[in-house]
mmCIF file of C-alpha atoms in Angstrom:
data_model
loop_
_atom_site.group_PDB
_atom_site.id
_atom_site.type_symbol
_atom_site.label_atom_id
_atom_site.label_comp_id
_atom_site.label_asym_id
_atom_site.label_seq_id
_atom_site.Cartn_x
_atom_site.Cartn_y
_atom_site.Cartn_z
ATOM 1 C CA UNK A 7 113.959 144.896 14.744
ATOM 2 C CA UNK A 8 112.380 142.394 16.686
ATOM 3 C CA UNK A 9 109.078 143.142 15.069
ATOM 4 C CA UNK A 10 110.539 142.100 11.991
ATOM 5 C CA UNK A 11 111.808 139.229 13.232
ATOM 6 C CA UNK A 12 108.853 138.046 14.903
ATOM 7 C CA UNK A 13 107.337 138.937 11.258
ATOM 8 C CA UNK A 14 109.757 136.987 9.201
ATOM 9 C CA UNK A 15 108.512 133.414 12.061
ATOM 10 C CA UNK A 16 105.318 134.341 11.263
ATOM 11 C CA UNK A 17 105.397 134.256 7.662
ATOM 12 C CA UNK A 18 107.838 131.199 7.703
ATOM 13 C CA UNK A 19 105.675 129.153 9.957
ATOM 14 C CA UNK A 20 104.237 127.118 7.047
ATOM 15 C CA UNK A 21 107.831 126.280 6.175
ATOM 16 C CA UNK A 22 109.062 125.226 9.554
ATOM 17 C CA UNK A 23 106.587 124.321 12.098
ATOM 18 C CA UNK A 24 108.999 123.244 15.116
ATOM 19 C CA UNK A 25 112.386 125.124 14.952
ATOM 20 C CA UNK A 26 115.201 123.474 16.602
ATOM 21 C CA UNK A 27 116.622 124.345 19.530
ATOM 22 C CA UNK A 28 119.761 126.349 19.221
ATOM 23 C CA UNK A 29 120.911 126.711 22.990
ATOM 24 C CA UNK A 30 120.027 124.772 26.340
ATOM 25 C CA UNK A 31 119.473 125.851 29.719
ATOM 26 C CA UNK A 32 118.697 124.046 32.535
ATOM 27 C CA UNK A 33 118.554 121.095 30.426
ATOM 28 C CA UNK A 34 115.914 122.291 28.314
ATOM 29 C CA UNK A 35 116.162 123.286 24.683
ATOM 30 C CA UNK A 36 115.484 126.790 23.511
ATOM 31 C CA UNK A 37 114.888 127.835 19.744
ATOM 32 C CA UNK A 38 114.887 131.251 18.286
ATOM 33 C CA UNK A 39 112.002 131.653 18.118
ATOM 34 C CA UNK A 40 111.755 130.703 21.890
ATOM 35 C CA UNK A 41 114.829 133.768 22.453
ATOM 36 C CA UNK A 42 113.098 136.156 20.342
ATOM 37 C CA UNK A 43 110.052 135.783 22.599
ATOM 38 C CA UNK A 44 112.014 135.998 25.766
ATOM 39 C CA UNK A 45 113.799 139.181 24.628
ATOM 40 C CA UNK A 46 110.241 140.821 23.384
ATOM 41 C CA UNK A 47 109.302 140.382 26.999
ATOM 42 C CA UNK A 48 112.315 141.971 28.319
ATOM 43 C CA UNK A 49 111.400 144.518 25.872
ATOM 44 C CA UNK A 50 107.479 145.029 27.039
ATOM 45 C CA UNK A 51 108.911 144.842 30.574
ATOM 46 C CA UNK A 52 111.263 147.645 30.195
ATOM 47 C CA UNK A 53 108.603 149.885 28.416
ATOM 48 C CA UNK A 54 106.050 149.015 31.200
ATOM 49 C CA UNK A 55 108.854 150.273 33.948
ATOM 50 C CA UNK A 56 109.893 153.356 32.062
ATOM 51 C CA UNK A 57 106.084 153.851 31.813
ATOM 52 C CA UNK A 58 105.354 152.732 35.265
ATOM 53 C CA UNK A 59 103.240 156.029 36.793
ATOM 54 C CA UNK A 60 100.705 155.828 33.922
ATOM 55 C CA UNK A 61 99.369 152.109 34.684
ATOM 56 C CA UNK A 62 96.700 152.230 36.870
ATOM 57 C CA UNK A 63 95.289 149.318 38.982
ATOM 58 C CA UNK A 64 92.174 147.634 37.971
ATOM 59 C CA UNK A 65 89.534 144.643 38.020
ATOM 60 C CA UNK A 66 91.150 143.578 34.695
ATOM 61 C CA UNK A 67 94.859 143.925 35.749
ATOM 62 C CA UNK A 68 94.407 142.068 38.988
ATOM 63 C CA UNK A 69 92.138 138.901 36.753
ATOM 64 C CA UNK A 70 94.961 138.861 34.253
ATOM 65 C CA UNK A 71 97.575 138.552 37.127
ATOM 66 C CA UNK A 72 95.490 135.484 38.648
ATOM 67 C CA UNK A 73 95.399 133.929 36.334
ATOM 68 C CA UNK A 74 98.983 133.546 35.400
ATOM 69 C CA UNK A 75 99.384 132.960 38.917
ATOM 70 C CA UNK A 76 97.052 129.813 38.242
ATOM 71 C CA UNK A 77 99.028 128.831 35.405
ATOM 72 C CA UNK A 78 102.435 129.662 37.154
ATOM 73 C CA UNK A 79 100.838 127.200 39.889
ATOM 74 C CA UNK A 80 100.130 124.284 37.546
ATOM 75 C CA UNK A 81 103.731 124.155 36.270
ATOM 76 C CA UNK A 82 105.531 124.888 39.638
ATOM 77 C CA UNK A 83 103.435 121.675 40.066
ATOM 78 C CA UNK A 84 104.273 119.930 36.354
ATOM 79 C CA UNK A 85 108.150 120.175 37.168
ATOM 80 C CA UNK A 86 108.001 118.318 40.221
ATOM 81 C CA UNK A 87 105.465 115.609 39.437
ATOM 82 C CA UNK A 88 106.073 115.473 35.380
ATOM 83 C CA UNK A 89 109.591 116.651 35.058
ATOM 84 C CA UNK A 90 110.933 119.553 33.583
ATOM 85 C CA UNK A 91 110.843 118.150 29.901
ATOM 86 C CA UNK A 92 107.108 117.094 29.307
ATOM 87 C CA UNK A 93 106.769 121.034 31.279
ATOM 88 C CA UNK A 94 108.909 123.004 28.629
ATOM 89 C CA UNK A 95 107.460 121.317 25.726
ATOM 90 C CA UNK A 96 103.510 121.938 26.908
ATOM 91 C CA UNK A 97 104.245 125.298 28.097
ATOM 92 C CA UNK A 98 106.131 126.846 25.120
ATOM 93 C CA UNK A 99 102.878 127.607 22.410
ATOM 94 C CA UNK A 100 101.621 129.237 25.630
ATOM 95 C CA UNK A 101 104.709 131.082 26.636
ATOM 96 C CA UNK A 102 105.202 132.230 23.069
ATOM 97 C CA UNK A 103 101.999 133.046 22.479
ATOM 98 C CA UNK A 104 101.279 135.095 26.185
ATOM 99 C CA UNK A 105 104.885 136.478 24.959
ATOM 100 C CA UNK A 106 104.001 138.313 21.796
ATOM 101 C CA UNK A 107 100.569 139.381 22.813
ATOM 102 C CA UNK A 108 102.005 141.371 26.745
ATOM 103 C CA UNK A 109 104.482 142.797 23.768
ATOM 104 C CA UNK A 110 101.641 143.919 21.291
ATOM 105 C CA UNK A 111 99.191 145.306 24.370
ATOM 106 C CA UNK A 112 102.662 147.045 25.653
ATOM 107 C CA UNK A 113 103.663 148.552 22.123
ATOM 108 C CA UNK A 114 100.427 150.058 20.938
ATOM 109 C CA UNK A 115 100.140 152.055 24.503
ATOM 110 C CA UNK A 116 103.974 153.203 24.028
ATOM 111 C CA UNK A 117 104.861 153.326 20.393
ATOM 112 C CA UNK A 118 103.546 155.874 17.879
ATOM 113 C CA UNK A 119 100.525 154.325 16.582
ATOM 114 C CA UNK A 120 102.171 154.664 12.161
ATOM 115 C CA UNK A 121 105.075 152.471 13.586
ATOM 116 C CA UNK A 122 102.604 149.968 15.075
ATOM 117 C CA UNK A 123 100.322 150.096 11.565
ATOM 118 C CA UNK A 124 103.551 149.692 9.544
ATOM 119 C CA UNK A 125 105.014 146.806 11.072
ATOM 120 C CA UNK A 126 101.926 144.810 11.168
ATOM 121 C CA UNK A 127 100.818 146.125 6.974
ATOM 122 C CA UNK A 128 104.742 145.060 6.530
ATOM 123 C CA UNK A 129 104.159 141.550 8.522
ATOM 124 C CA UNK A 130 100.539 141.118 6.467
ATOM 125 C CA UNK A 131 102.201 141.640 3.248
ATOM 126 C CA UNK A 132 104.496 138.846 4.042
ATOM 127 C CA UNK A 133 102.177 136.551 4.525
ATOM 128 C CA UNK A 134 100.274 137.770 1.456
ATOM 129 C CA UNK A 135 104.047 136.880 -0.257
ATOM 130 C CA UNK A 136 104.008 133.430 1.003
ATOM 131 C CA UNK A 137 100.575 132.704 0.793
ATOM 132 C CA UNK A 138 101.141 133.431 -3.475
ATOM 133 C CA UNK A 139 104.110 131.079 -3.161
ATOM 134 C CA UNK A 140 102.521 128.713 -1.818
ATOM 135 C CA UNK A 141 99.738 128.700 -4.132
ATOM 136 C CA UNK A 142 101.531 129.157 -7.105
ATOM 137 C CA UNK A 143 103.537 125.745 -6.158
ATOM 138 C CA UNK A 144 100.581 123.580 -4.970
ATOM 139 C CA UNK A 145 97.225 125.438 -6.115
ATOM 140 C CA UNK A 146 94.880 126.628 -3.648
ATOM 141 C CA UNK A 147 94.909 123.323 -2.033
ATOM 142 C CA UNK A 148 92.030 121.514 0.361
ATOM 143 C CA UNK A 149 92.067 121.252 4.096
ATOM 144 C CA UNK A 150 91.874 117.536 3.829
ATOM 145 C CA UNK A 151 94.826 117.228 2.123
ATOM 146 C CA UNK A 152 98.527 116.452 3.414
ATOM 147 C CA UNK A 153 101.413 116.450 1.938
ATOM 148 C CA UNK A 154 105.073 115.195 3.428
ATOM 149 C CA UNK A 155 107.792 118.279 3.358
ATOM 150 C CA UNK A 156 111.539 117.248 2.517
ATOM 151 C CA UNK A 157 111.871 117.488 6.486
ATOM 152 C CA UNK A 158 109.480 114.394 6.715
ATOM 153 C CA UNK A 159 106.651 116.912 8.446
ATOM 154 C CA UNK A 160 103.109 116.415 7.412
ATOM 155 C CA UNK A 161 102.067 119.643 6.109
ATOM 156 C CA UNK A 162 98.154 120.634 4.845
ATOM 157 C CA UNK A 163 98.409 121.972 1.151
ATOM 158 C CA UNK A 164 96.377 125.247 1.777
ATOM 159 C CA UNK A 165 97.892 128.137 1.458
ATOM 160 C CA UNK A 166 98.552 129.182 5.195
ATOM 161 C CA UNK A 167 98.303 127.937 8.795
ATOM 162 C CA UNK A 168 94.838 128.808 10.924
ATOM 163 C CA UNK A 169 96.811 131.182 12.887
ATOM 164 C CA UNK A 170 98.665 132.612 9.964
ATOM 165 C CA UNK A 171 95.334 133.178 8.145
ATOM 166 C CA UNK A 172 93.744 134.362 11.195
ATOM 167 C CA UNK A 173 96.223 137.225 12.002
ATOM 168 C CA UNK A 174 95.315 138.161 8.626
ATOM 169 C CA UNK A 175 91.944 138.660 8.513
ATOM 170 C CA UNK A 176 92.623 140.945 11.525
ATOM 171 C CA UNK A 177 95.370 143.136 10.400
ATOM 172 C CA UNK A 178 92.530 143.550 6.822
ATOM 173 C CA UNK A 179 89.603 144.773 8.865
ATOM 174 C CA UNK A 180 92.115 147.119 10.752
ATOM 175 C CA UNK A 181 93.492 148.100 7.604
ATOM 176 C CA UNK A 182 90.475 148.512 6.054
ATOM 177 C CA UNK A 183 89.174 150.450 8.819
ATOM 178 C CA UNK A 184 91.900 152.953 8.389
ATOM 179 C CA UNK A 185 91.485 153.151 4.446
ATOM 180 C CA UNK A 186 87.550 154.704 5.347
ATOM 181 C CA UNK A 187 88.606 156.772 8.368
ATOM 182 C CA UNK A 188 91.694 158.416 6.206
ATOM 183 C CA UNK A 189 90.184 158.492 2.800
ATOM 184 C CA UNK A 190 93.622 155.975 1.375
ATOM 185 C CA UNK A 191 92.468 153.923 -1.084
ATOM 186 C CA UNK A 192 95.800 151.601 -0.181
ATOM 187 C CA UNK A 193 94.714 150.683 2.810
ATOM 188 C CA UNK A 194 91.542 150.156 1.898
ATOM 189 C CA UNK A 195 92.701 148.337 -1.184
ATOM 190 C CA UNK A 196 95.559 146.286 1.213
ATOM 191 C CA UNK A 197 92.776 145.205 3.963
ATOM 192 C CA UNK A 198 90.327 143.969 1.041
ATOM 193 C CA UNK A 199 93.495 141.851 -0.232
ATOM 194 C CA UNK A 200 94.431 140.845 3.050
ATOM 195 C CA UNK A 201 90.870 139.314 4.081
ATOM 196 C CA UNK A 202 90.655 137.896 0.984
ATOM 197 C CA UNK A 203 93.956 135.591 1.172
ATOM 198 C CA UNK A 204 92.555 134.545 4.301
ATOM 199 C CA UNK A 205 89.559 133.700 3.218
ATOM 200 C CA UNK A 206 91.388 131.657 0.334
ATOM 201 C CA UNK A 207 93.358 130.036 3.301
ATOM 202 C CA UNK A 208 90.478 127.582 3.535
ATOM 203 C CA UNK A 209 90.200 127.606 7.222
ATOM 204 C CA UNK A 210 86.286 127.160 8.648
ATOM 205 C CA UNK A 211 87.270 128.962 11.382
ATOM 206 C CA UNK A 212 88.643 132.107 10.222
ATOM 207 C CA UNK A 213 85.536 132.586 7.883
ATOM 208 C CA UNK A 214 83.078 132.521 10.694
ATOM 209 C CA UNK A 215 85.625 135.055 12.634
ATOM 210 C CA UNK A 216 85.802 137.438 9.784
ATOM 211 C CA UNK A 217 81.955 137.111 9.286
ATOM 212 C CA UNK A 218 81.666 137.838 13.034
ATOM 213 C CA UNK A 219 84.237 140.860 12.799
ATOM 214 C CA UNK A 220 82.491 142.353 10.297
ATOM 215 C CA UNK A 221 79.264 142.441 11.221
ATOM 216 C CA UNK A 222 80.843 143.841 14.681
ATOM 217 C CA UNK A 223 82.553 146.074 13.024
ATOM 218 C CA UNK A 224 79.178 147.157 10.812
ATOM 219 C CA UNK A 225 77.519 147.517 13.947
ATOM 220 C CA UNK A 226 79.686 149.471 16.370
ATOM 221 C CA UNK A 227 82.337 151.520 14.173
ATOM 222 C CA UNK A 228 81.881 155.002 14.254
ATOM 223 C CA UNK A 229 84.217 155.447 10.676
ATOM 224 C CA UNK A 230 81.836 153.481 8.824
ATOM 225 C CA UNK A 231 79.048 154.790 6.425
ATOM 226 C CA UNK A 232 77.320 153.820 3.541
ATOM 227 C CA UNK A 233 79.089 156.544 1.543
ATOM 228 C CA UNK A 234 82.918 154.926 2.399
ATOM 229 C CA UNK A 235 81.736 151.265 2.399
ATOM 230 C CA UNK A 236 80.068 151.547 -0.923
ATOM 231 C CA UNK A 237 83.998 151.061 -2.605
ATOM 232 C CA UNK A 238 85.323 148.713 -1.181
ATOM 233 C CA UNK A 239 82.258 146.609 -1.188
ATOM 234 C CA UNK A 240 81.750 146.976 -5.305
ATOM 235 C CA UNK A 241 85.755 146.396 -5.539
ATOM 236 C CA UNK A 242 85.391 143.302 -3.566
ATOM 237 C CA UNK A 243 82.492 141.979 -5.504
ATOM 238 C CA UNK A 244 84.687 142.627 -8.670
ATOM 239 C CA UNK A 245 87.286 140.650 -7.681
ATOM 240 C CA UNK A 246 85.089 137.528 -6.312
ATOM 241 C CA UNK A 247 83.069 137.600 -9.230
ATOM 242 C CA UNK A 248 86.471 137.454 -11.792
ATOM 243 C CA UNK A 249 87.948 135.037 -9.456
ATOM 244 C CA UNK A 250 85.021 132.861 -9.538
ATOM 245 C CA UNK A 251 85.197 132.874 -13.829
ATOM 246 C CA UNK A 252 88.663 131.245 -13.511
ATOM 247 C CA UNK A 253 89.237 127.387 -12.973
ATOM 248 C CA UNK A 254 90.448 128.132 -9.808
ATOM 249 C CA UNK A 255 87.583 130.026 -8.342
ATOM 250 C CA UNK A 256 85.187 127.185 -9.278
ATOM 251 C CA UNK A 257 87.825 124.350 -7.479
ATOM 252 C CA UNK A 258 87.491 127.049 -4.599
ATOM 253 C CA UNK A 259 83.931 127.073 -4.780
ATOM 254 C CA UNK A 260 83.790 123.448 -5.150
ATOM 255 C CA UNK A 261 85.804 122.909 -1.994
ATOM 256 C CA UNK A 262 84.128 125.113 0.054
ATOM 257 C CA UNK A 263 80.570 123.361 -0.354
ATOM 258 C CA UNK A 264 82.448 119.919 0.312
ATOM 259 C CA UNK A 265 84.125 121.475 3.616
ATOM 260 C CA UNK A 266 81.035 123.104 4.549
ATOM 261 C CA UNK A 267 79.434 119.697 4.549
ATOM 262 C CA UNK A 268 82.608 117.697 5.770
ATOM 263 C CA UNK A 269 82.341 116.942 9.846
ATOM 264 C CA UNK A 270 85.052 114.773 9.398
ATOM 265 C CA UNK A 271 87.976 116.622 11.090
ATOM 266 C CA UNK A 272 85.465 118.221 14.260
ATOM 267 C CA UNK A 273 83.773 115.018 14.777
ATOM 268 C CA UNK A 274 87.058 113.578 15.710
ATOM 269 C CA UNK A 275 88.390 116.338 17.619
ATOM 270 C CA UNK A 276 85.008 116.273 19.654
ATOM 271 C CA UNK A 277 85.685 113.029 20.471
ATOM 272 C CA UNK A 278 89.041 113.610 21.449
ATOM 273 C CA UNK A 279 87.311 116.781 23.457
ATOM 274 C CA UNK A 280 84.575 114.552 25.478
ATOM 275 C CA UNK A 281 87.055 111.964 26.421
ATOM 276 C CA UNK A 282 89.239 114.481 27.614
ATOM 277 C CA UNK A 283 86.442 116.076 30.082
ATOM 278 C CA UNK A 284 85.273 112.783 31.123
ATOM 279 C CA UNK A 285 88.478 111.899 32.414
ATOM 280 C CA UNK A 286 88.867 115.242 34.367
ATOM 281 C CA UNK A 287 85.620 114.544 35.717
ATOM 282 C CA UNK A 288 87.068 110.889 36.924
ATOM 283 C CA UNK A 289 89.817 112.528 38.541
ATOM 284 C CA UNK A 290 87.517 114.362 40.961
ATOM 285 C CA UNK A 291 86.131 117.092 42.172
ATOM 286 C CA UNK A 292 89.751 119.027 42.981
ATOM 287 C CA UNK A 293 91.204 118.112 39.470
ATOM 288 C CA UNK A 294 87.490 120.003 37.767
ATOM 289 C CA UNK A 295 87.970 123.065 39.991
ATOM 290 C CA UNK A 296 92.263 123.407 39.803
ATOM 291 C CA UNK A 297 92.869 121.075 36.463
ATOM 292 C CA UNK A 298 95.546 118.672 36.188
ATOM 293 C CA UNK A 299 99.754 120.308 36.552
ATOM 294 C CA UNK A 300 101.344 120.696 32.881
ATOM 295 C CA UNK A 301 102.964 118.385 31.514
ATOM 296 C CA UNK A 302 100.367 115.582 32.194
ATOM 297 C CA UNK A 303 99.850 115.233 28.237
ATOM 298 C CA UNK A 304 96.764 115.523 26.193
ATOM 299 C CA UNK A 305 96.527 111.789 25.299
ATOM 300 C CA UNK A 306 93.140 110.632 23.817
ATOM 301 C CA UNK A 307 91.321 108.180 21.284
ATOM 302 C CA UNK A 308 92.229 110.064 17.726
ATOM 303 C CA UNK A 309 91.142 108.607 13.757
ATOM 304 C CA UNK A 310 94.413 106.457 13.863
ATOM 305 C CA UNK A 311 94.773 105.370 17.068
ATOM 306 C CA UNK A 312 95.681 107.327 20.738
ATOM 307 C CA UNK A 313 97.274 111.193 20.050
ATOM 308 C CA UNK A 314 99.066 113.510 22.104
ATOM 309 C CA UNK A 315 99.184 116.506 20.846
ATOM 310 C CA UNK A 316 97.245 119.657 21.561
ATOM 311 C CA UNK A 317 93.204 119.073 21.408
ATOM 312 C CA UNK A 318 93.169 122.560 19.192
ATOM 313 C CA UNK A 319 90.807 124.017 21.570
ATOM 314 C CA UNK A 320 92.023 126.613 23.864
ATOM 315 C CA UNK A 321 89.156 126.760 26.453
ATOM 316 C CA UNK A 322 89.905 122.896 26.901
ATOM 317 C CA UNK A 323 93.250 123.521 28.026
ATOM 318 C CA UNK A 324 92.728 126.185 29.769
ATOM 319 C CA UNK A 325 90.413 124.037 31.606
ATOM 320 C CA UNK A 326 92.690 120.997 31.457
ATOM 321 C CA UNK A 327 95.106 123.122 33.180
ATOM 322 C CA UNK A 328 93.715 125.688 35.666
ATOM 323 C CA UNK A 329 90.433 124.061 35.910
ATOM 324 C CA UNK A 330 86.516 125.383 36.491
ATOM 325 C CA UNK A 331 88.601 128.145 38.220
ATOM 326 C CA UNK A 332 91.223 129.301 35.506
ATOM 327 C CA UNK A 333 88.601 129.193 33.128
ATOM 328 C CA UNK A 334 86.146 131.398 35.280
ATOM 329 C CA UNK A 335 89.236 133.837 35.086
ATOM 330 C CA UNK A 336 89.523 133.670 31.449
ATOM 331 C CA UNK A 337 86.265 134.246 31.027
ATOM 332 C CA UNK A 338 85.876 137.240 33.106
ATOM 333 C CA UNK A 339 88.792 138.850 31.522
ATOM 334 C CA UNK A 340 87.037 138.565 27.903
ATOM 335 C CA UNK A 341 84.066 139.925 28.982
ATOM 336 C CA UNK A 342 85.851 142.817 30.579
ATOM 337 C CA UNK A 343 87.502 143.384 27.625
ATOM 338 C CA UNK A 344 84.633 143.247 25.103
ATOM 339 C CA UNK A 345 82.735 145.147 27.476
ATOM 340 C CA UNK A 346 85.096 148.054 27.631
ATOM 341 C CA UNK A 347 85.496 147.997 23.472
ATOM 342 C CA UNK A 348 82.278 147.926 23.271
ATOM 343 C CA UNK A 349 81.962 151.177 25.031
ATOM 344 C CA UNK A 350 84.600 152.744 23.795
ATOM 345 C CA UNK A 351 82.929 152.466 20.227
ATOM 346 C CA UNK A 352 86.093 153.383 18.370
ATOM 347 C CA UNK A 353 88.586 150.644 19.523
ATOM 348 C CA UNK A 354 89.086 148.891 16.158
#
């Protein structure tokens, strides 16, 4: 139930961006989607204690647990020197996000693996849903287009959200990875669809992580052969090459070789990005190695003026807020973890 939930946010993320807060505590405002995360934790922590002898202590555990111990430190720090406000509303895309992903890590070492795949094909095929809606009331769209929502939100016109499109693209390589392994044309069918609507999505990002993922996946899967790949690949070709005959495959073309040659939007968050590290730098040589307590805001020169929202760069503030020393963490702990897929050869 609360995968579904958590699927249902997902897929209605375009729609409503910020939810409101339903209940306070403590003076600070929680949403549902802020209650859903806490009780998904609850939920992970429960499994993890019911599961307790089987988790053994490690390099990675011990990283991982500095370096929420770094972050606990910088907000222990925030509430007394920002206030508990600026705190809750800098911390929540973190806690939300840290939320969901101890949850997934949890469920796929204590669920049965066909509950796990059919809660995220059920959550992908939402998004596929929306994604169609969305496109059938706008078009395809461009990523340097807004549009104002009846809420008064600005709102980009493409079909999904980075992060929508993103957890896409990875539930259609795992799902496409299962089609080959299990011979189910589906899934194989279903992953080709999902990548494809997130493709569509328009986001320069998630093409060069799909690109990446498959080639990785190319490389290092052991399912994969020339035999099972030869399918999907001719399918996929199919489709592209009909979608490309239609007036909206050519605007989708078109768009793509004006994004691909648009700097616009990174040149200004660069700038936004080198202001931000100069000004760390300024604050000395305690605020580079520990990072400045959250809550001390993200403001910086912007295209209209000085912003304050999130640089959309997660190494920054991780930087930002833990410093040369979080980020060491961080770093550590992805290598670890790519090192031990890697390895493993079969970890899709």
């Amino acid at each position: 139930v609360p995968g579904v939930a958590l699927g249902f946010l997902v897929g209605y993320d375009w729609e409503r961006p910020a939810w409101p807060s339903v209940v306070g505590v403590g003076g600070i405002g929680l949403s549902i989607l802020d209650l859903l995360c806490l009780l998904v934790t609850g939920i992970a922590l429960v499994r993890i204690g019911t599961n307790l002898e089987s988790i053994r202590v490690s390099l990675l555990l011990a990283l991982i647990m500095a370096f929420t111990a770094a972050f606990a430190l910088s907000i222990a720090v925030g509430v007394t020197s920002n206030g508990k406000a600026a705190v809750a509303a800098e911390t929540r895309p973190w806690f939300q996000l840290a939320a969901v992903f101890f949850w997934v890590i949890v469920l796929f070492q204590t669920a049965p693996k066909s509950l796990v795949r059919n809660l995220l094909m059920a959550i992908s095929w939402g998004l596929v849903f929306f994604a169609l809606t969305h496109m059938a009331a706008r078009g395809l769209g461009r990523a340097d287009e807004i549009f104002v929502g009846s809420d008064g939100i600005d709102r980009s016109t493409r079909i999904l959200r980075s992060g929508q499109a993103m957890f896409l693209a990875c539930c259609g390589i795992a799902a496409l990875d299962y089609g080959m392994v299990a011979r189910r044309l589906a899934s194989t069918a279903a992953g080709v669809t999902f990548i494809s609507i997130a493709l569509l999505s328009q986001n320069r990002s998630v093409w060069i992580a799909v690109c990446a993922a498959l080639a990785c996946y190319a490389l290092v899967a052991k399912s994969i052969s020339w035999e099972k790949a030869i399918l999907p690949a001719i399918v996929s070709g199919l489709l592209l090459f009909a979608f490309y005959l239609t007036d909206a495959g050519r605007s989708f073309t078109s768009n793509i070789a004006g994004q691909l040659n648009n700097r616009s939007t990174y040149d200004d968050r660069r700038i936004g990005w080198d202001y931000l590290i100069a000004k760390s730098r300024d604050g000395g040589l305690l605020r580079i190695i520990f990072g400045q307590p959250v809550g001390s805001g993200w403001a910086r020169p912007g295209d209209v003026g000085t912003v304050g929202y999130q640089p959309h760069n997660w190494y920054l503030t991780v930087y930002l807020r833990t410093g040369v020393a979080g980020l060491a963490i961080l770093a550590l702990v992805i290598l670890i973890i790519a090192g031990v897929l890697i390895a493993r050869r079969d970890a899709l």
